[in-house]
CSV table of C-alpha atoms and ligand atoms in Angstrom, one decimal:
chain,number,residue,atom,x,y,z
A,1108,MET,CA,14.2,23.8,7.3
A,1109,THR,CA,15.6,22.9,4.0
A,1110,ALA,CA,15.5,26.7,2.8
A,1111,GLY,CA,17.2,27.8,6.1
A,1112,ARG,CA,20.1,25.2,5.6
A,1113,VAL,CA,20.5,26.6,1.9
A,1114,THR,CA,21.0,30.0,3.5
A,1115,GLU,CA,23.9,28.8,5.6
A,1116,GLN,CA,25.9,27.8,2.4
A,1117,GLN,CA,25.4,31.3,0.9
A,1118,SER,CA,27.6,34.0,1.7
A,1119,SER,CA,25.7,37.2,0.5
A,1120,ALA,CA,22.5,38.0,2.1
A,1121,ASP,CA,21.3,39.3,-1.3
A,1122,GLU,CA,22.1,35.7,-2.7
A,1123,VAL,CA,19.8,34.2,0.1
A,1124,VAL,CA,16.9,36.5,-0.8
A,1125,GLN,CA,17.2,35.6,-4.4
A,1126,SER,CA,17.1,32.0,-3.9
A,1127,THR,CA,14.8,31.8,-0.8
A,1128,GLY,CA,12.8,35.1,-1.2
A,1129,TRP,CA,9.8,33.5,-2.8
A,1130,VAL,CA,9.3,31.6,0.5
A,1131,PHE,CA,8.5,34.8,2.0
A,1132,ASN,CA,6.7,36.9,-0.5
A,1133,ASN,CA,5.5,36.1,-4.0
A,1134,GLU,CA,6.4,39.2,-5.4
A,1135,THR,CA,10.1,38.3,-5.4
A,1136,GLY,CA,12.0,38.2,-8.4
A,1137,ALA,CA,15.5,36.8,-9.4
A,1138,ALA,CA,17.1,40.2,-8.9
A,1139,LEU,CA,15.6,41.4,-5.6
A,1140,THR,CA,18.1,42.5,-3.0
A,1141,LEU,CA,18.0,42.2,0.8
A,1142,GLU,CA,17.3,46.0,0.9
A,1143,GLN,CA,14.2,45.6,-1.5
A,1144,PHE,CA,13.1,42.5,0.3
A,1145,VAL,CA,13.0,44.3,3.7
A,1146,GLU,CA,11.1,47.3,2.0
A,1147,THR,CA,8.1,44.8,1.2
A,1148,GLY,CA,8.0,44.3,5.2
A,1149,ASP,CA,8.4,48.0,5.7
A,1150,ARG,CA,5.2,48.5,3.7
A,1151,GLU,CA,3.1,45.8,5.3
A,1152,VAL,CA,4.0,46.2,9.0
A,1153,PRO,CA,2.5,49.7,9.3
A,1154,ALA,CA,-0.5,48.6,7.1
A,1155,TYR,CA,-1.3,45.5,9.3
A,1156,LEU,CA,-0.6,47.3,12.6
A,1157,THR,CA,-2.9,50.1,11.6
A,1158,VAL,CA,-5.8,48.2,10.3
A,1159,PHE,CA,-5.7,45.5,13.0
A,1160,GLY,CA,-5.7,48.6,15.5
A,1161,LEU,CA,-2.4,47.6,17.2
A,1162,ARG,CA,-0.8,50.8,16.5
A,1163,ASP,CA,-0.6,53.3,19.6
A,1164,GLU,CA,1.9,55.6,21.6
A,1165,ALA,CA,2.4,52.8,24.0
A,1166,ASN,CA,4.1,50.7,21.4
A,1167,GLU,CA,7.7,52.0,22.3
A,1168,ASP,CA,7.4,50.4,25.6
A,1169,GLU,CA,5.8,47.2,24.4
A,1170,THR,CA,7.0,43.7,23.5
A,1171,LEU,CA,6.0,42.2,20.2
A,1172,VAL,CA,6.6,38.4,19.7
A,1173,GLU,CA,7.0,37.4,16.0
A,1174,ILE,CA,6.4,33.7,15.2
A,1175,GLY,CA,8.2,32.7,12.0
A,1176,CYS,CA,10.4,35.8,11.5
A,1177,GLY,CA,12.4,34.1,8.7
A,1178,ILE,CA,15.4,36.3,7.7
A,1179,GLY,CA,13.9,39.5,9.3
A,1180,ARG,CA,11.8,40.8,6.4
A,1181,MET,CA,9.1,42.3,8.8
A,1182,THR,CA,11.3,42.1,11.9
A,1183,CYS,CA,13.3,45.3,10.9
A,1184,ALA,CA,10.0,47.4,10.9
A,1185,PHE,CA,8.8,45.9,14.1
A,1186,THR,CA,12.1,46.9,15.7
A,1187,ARG,CA,11.5,50.6,14.7
A,1188,VAL,CA,8.1,50.5,16.2
A,1189,PHE,CA,8.2,48.3,19.6
A,1190,GLY,CA,10.7,48.5,22.5
A,1191,THR,CA,11.3,44.8,22.4
A,1192,VAL,CA,10.9,42.5,19.5
A,1193,VAL,CA,11.2,38.6,20.2
A,1194,ALA,CA,11.7,37.0,16.8
A,1195,CYS,CA,11.1,33.2,16.8
A,1196,ASP,CA,11.9,30.8,14.1
A,1197,LEU,CA,12.2,27.0,13.7
A,1198,ASP,CA,15.4,27.4,11.7
A,1199,ALA,CA,18.7,28.6,13.5
A,1200,GLY,CA,20.2,29.6,10.1
A,1201,PHE,CA,17.3,32.2,9.3
A,1202,LEU,CA,17.6,33.6,13.0
A,1203,GLU,CA,21.3,34.3,12.4
A,1204,ARG,CA,20.2,36.0,9.2
A,1205,CYS,CA,17.5,37.8,10.8
A,1206,HIS,CA,20.0,39.4,13.5
A,1207,GLU,CA,22.0,40.5,10.2
A,1208,THR,CA,19.1,41.9,8.5
A,1209,VAL,CA,17.9,43.9,11.7
A,1210,ALA,CA,21.6,45.0,12.2
A,1211,ALA,CA,21.4,46.4,8.6
A,1212,PHE,CA,17.9,47.8,8.3
A,1213,GLY,CA,16.3,47.9,11.9
A,1214,GLN,CA,17.1,48.6,15.5
A,1215,PRO,CA,19.1,45.6,16.6
A,1216,ASP,CA,19.3,46.7,20.3
A,1217,ARG,CA,15.6,46.0,20.5
A,1218,LEU,CA,16.0,42.4,19.0
A,1219,LYS,CA,15.9,39.1,20.8
A,1220,THR,CA,15.6,35.7,19.1
A,1221,VAL,CA,14.1,32.5,20.2
A,1222,HIS,CA,14.8,29.1,18.4
A,1223,VAL,CA,11.7,27.1,18.0
A,1224,ALA,CA,13.6,24.0,18.2
A,1225,ASN,CA,10.7,21.4,18.4
A,1226,GLY,CA,8.5,23.4,16.0
A,1227,HIS,CA,5.6,23.7,18.5
A,1228,THR,CA,6.5,25.5,21.8
A,1229,LEU,CA,8.0,29.0,22.6
A,1230,ASP,CA,10.7,29.1,25.1
A,1231,LEU,CA,8.9,32.2,26.6
A,1232,PRO,CA,7.2,32.9,29.8
A,1233,PRO,CA,3.5,33.2,29.8
A,1234,ASN,CA,2.0,36.9,29.9
A,1235,SER,CA,5.2,38.3,28.4
A,1236,ALA,CA,3.9,39.8,25.1
A,1237,ASP,CA,1.9,42.8,24.4
A,1238,ILE,CA,1.3,41.4,20.8
A,1239,ALA,CA,1.9,38.0,19.3
A,1240,PHE,CA,2.1,38.2,15.5
A,1241,SER,CA,2.6,35.6,13.0
A,1242,TYR,CA,2.5,36.0,9.0
A,1243,ILE,CA,2.8,33.4,6.2
A,1244,THR,CA,4.1,30.8,8.9
A,1245,PHE,CA,1.4,28.6,10.0
A,1246,GLN,CA,0.4,27.5,6.7
A,1247,HIS,CA,4.0,25.9,6.2
A,1248,CYS,CA,3.8,23.9,9.5
A,1249,ASP,CA,2.3,20.5,10.3
A,1250,ALA,CA,-1.3,21.2,11.3
A,1251,ASP,CA,-0.6,20.0,14.9
A,1252,ASP,CA,2.3,22.5,15.2
A,1253,ALA,CA,0.3,25.3,13.8
A,1254,LEU,CA,-2.4,24.7,16.3
A,1255,ASP,CA,0.1,24.3,19.2
A,1256,LEU,CA,1.9,27.5,18.1
A,1257,THR,CA,-1.6,29.4,18.0
A,1258,SER,CA,-2.2,28.2,21.7
A,1259,GLU,CA,1.4,29.4,22.5
A,1260,ALA,CA,0.6,32.9,20.9
A,1261,VAL,CA,-2.2,33.1,23.3
A,1262,ARG,CA,-0.3,31.7,26.3
A,1263,VAL,CA,2.6,34.3,25.9
A,1264,ALA,CA,0.1,37.2,25.2
A,1265,LYS,CA,-0.6,39.2,28.6
A,1266,PRO,CA,-4.1,39.6,29.8
A,1267,GLY,CA,-5.5,42.5,27.4
A,1268,GLY,CA,-2.7,42.0,24.9
A,1269,LYS,CA,-3.4,41.0,21.3
A,1270,VAL,CA,-2.7,38.1,19.0
A,1271,ALA,CA,-2.6,38.8,15.1
A,1272,LEU,CA,-2.0,35.4,13.4
A,1273,ASN,CA,-2.2,34.6,9.7
A,1274,TYR,CA,-3.6,31.2,8.0
A,1275,ARG,CA,-4.1,30.0,4.6
A,1276,SER,CA,-7.8,29.1,3.8
A,1277,ARG,CA,-8.8,26.0,1.7
A,1278,SER,CA,-8.9,26.4,-2.0
A,1279,ARG,CA,-9.9,23.9,-4.8
A,1280,TYR,CA,-6.2,23.7,-5.9
A,1281,ASP,CA,-5.2,22.0,-2.5
A,1282,VAL,CA,-6.3,18.6,-3.7
A,1283,VAL,CA,-3.3,18.6,-5.9
A,1284,LEU,CA,-1.0,21.1,-4.1
A,1285,LEU,CA,-1.0,19.5,-0.7
A,1286,PRO,CA,-0.3,15.8,-1.7
A,1287,LEU,CA,2.4,17.2,-3.9
A,1288,GLY,CA,3.8,19.1,-1.3
A,1289,SER,CA,4.0,16.2,1.1
A,1290,LEU,CA,5.6,14.2,-1.8
A,1291,VAL,CA,8.3,16.9,-2.3
A,1292,ARG,CA,9.1,17.1,1.5
A,1293,GLN,CA,9.8,13.5,1.6
A,1294,MET,CA,12.1,13.8,-1.4
A,1295,PHE,CA,14.0,16.6,0.3
A,1296,ARG,CA,15.2,13.9,2.6
A,1297,ILE,CA,17.0,12.0,-0.1
A,1298,PRO,CA,20.7,12.8,0.1
A,1299,LYS,CA,22.2,15.0,-2.7
A,1300,LEU,CA,18.7,15.0,-4.6
A,1301,GLY,CA,17.1,16.6,-1.6
A,1302,GLY,CA,19.6,19.5,-1.7
A,1303,TRP,CA,19.4,20.0,-5.4
A,1304,LEU,CA,15.4,19.9,-5.2
A,1305,SER,CA,15.3,22.5,-2.5
A,1306,SER,CA,17.5,24.9,-4.3
A,1307,LYS,CA,14.8,24.9,-7.2
A,1308,ARG,CA,12.0,27.3,-6.7
A,1309,VAL,CA,9.2,25.2,-7.9
A,1310,PHE,CA,9.9,22.3,-5.7
A,1311,ALA,CA,10.9,24.4,-2.8
A,1312,ARG,CA,7.7,26.2,-3.2
A,1313,LEU,CA,5.6,23.0,-3.3
A,1314,GLY,CA,7.4,21.6,-0.3
A,1315,TRP,CA,6.2,24.5,1.7
A,1316,GLN,CA,2.6,23.6,1.1
A,1317,ALA,CA,1.7,22.0,4.5
A,1318,ASN,CA,-1.8,22.6,5.8
A,1319,ARG,CA,-4.9,24.5,5.7
A,1320,LEU,CA,-6.8,25.1,8.9
A,1321,GLU,CA,-10.5,26.2,9.1
A,1322,PRO,CA,-11.1,29.2,11.3
A,1323,ASN,CA,-13.4,27.2,13.7
A,1324,GLU,CA,-10.5,24.6,14.3
A,1325,ILE,CA,-8.4,27.6,15.6
A,1326,ILE,CA,-11.0,29.6,17.5
A,1327,GLY,CA,-12.8,26.5,19.0
A,1328,PRO,CA,-10.2,25.3,21.5
A,1329,LEU,CA,-9.1,29.0,22.2
A,1330,SER,CA,-12.5,30.6,22.9
A,1331,PRO,CA,-12.3,30.4,26.6
A,1332,LEU,CA,-9.0,32.2,26.5
A,1333,ILE,CA,-9.7,35.1,24.1
A,1334,ARG,CA,-12.3,37.8,23.6
A,1335,ASP,CA,-13.3,40.2,20.7
A,1336,ILE,CA,-12.4,37.7,18.1
A,1337,GLU,CA,-12.2,39.2,14.6
A,1338,LEU,CA,-11.6,37.3,11.4
A,1339,TRP,CA,-10.0,39.4,8.8
A,1340,ARG,CA,-10.2,38.5,5.2
A,1341,ASN,CA,-9.8,39.9,1.6
A,1342,PRO,CA,-13.5,41.3,0.3
A,1343,LYS,CA,-13.3,38.4,-2.4
A,1344,SER,CA,-12.9,35.7,0.3
A,1345,LYS,CA,-15.9,34.0,1.7
A,1346,THR,CA,-14.0,32.6,5.0
A,1347,SER,CA,-15.9,32.9,8.0
A,1348,GLY,CA,-15.8,31.4,11.7
A,1349,HIS,CA,-18.2,31.1,14.6
A,1350,ARG,CA,-17.8,33.6,17.3
A,1351,ALA,CA,-15.8,35.9,15.1
A,1352,THR,CA,-16.6,39.2,13.6
A,1353,VAL,CA,-15.7,39.3,10.0
A,1354,LYS,CA,-13.6,42.3,8.8
A,1355,GLU,CA,-12.2,42.9,5.5
A,1356,PHE,CA,-9.1,44.6,4.1
A,1357,GLU,CA,-8.0,44.7,0.4
A,1358,GLY,CA,-4.4,44.3,1.4
A,1359,ILE,CA,-5.0,40.8,2.5
A,1360,ASN,CA,-4.2,37.9,0.1
A,1361,LYS,CA,-7.4,36.4,-1.2
A,1362,HIS,CA,-6.3,33.0,0.1
A,1363,HIS,CA,-5.4,33.9,3.5
A,1364,TYR,CA,-7.2,35.0,6.6
A,1365,TRP,CA,-6.2,36.5,9.9
A,1366,ILE,CA,-7.5,35.8,13.4
A,1367,VAL,CA,-7.0,39.0,15.6
A,1368,ALA,CA,-8.1,38.7,19.2
A,1369,THR,CA,-7.6,40.0,22.8
A,1370,ALA,CA,-6.2,37.7,25.4
A,1371,ARG,CA,-8.2,37.3,28.5
B,1143,SAM,C1,7.4,32.0,4.5
B,1143,SAM,S1,8.3,32.4,5.9
B,1143,SAM,C2,7.7,33.7,6.5
B,1143,SAM,C3,8.7,34.7,7.2
B,1143,SAM,C4,8.2,36.1,7.8
B,1143,SAM,N1,6.9,35.9,8.5
B,1143,SAM,C5,7.8,36.9,6.5
B,1143,SAM,O1,6.8,37.3,6.3
B,1143,SAM,O2,8.7,37.5,5.9
B,1143,SAM,C6,8.0,31.2,7.1
B,1143,SAM,C7,8.9,31.0,8.3
B,1143,SAM,O3,8.3,30.1,9.1
B,1143,SAM,C8,9.3,29.4,9.7
B,1143,SAM,N2,8.6,28.3,10.5
B,1143,SAM,C9,8.1,27.1,9.7
B,1143,SAM,N3,7.5,26.3,10.5
B,1143,SAM,C10,7.9,26.9,11.6
B,1143,SAM,C11,7.5,26.3,13.3
B,1143,SAM,N4,6.9,25.3,13.3
B,1143,SAM,N5,7.9,27.2,14.1
B,1143,SAM,C12,8.6,28.3,14.0
B,1143,SAM,N6,8.8,28.8,12.7
B,1143,SAM,C13,8.6,28.1,11.7
B,1143,SAM,C14,10.3,29.1,8.6
B,1143,SAM,O4,11.5,28.7,9.0
B,1143,SAM,C15,10.2,30.4,7.8
B,1143,SAM,O5,11.2,31.3,8.4
């Protein structure tokens, strides 16, 4: 939320990327432009769609729901592939920026946005998406919100539709990172100091460390509702889950994993 509010005070989109770009992609540097930022999404979107088996001739007529779109880094590429893209985010400021980004680099006539005002439900009808996709978002939510949004992804997916959802795995650094993240998020609420802290990368980055969910915590409650469950990980990762076929792709961050499944 705080990073989004910062974006509302900044006039240039490039300035937004330079101050908040780290939130979306760790490769960002101080001089990154919005165009370069979108290019990182342009490379990732076709890679993930292809590897997860989500790319086919029907995409032009399909609807993709993106949970946690941010300022539209990947949304632009999605609008070039799918007939309708419903970009959802907790932060209304980011949604405005997402419209601007897609107007500049994507196909704005294919974009709709949904504000996830309460952080855990999608204001969308059931069975309305061919694909529900989320990247680097659930790790930044409260664990309960991440689990609720995971169920929401399955609810909005049509029977036979797919979910492709990204999570962060546990690591030994979490003993330090998660409590520090919680402390920093509390400090964000302090008037003046909070605004200053959120503008500093190191604190903003710590503040976004929110949860780590195990694959079984995600798959367990949903297993009656999904089939053909795949857990995608980096070859260096050992993450695994019950009822999930493990698949590997070098392009996945070694601290991340994905659950890709078909809705029943
Ligand atoms: C790190 S950014 C990732 C954006 C985009 N997926 C990308 O890869 O560029 C995480 C996004 O998740 C959004 N977010 C965090 N918690 C959320 C929630 N509970 N519901 C919806 N969006 C949320 C944030 O506002 C932010 O835009």
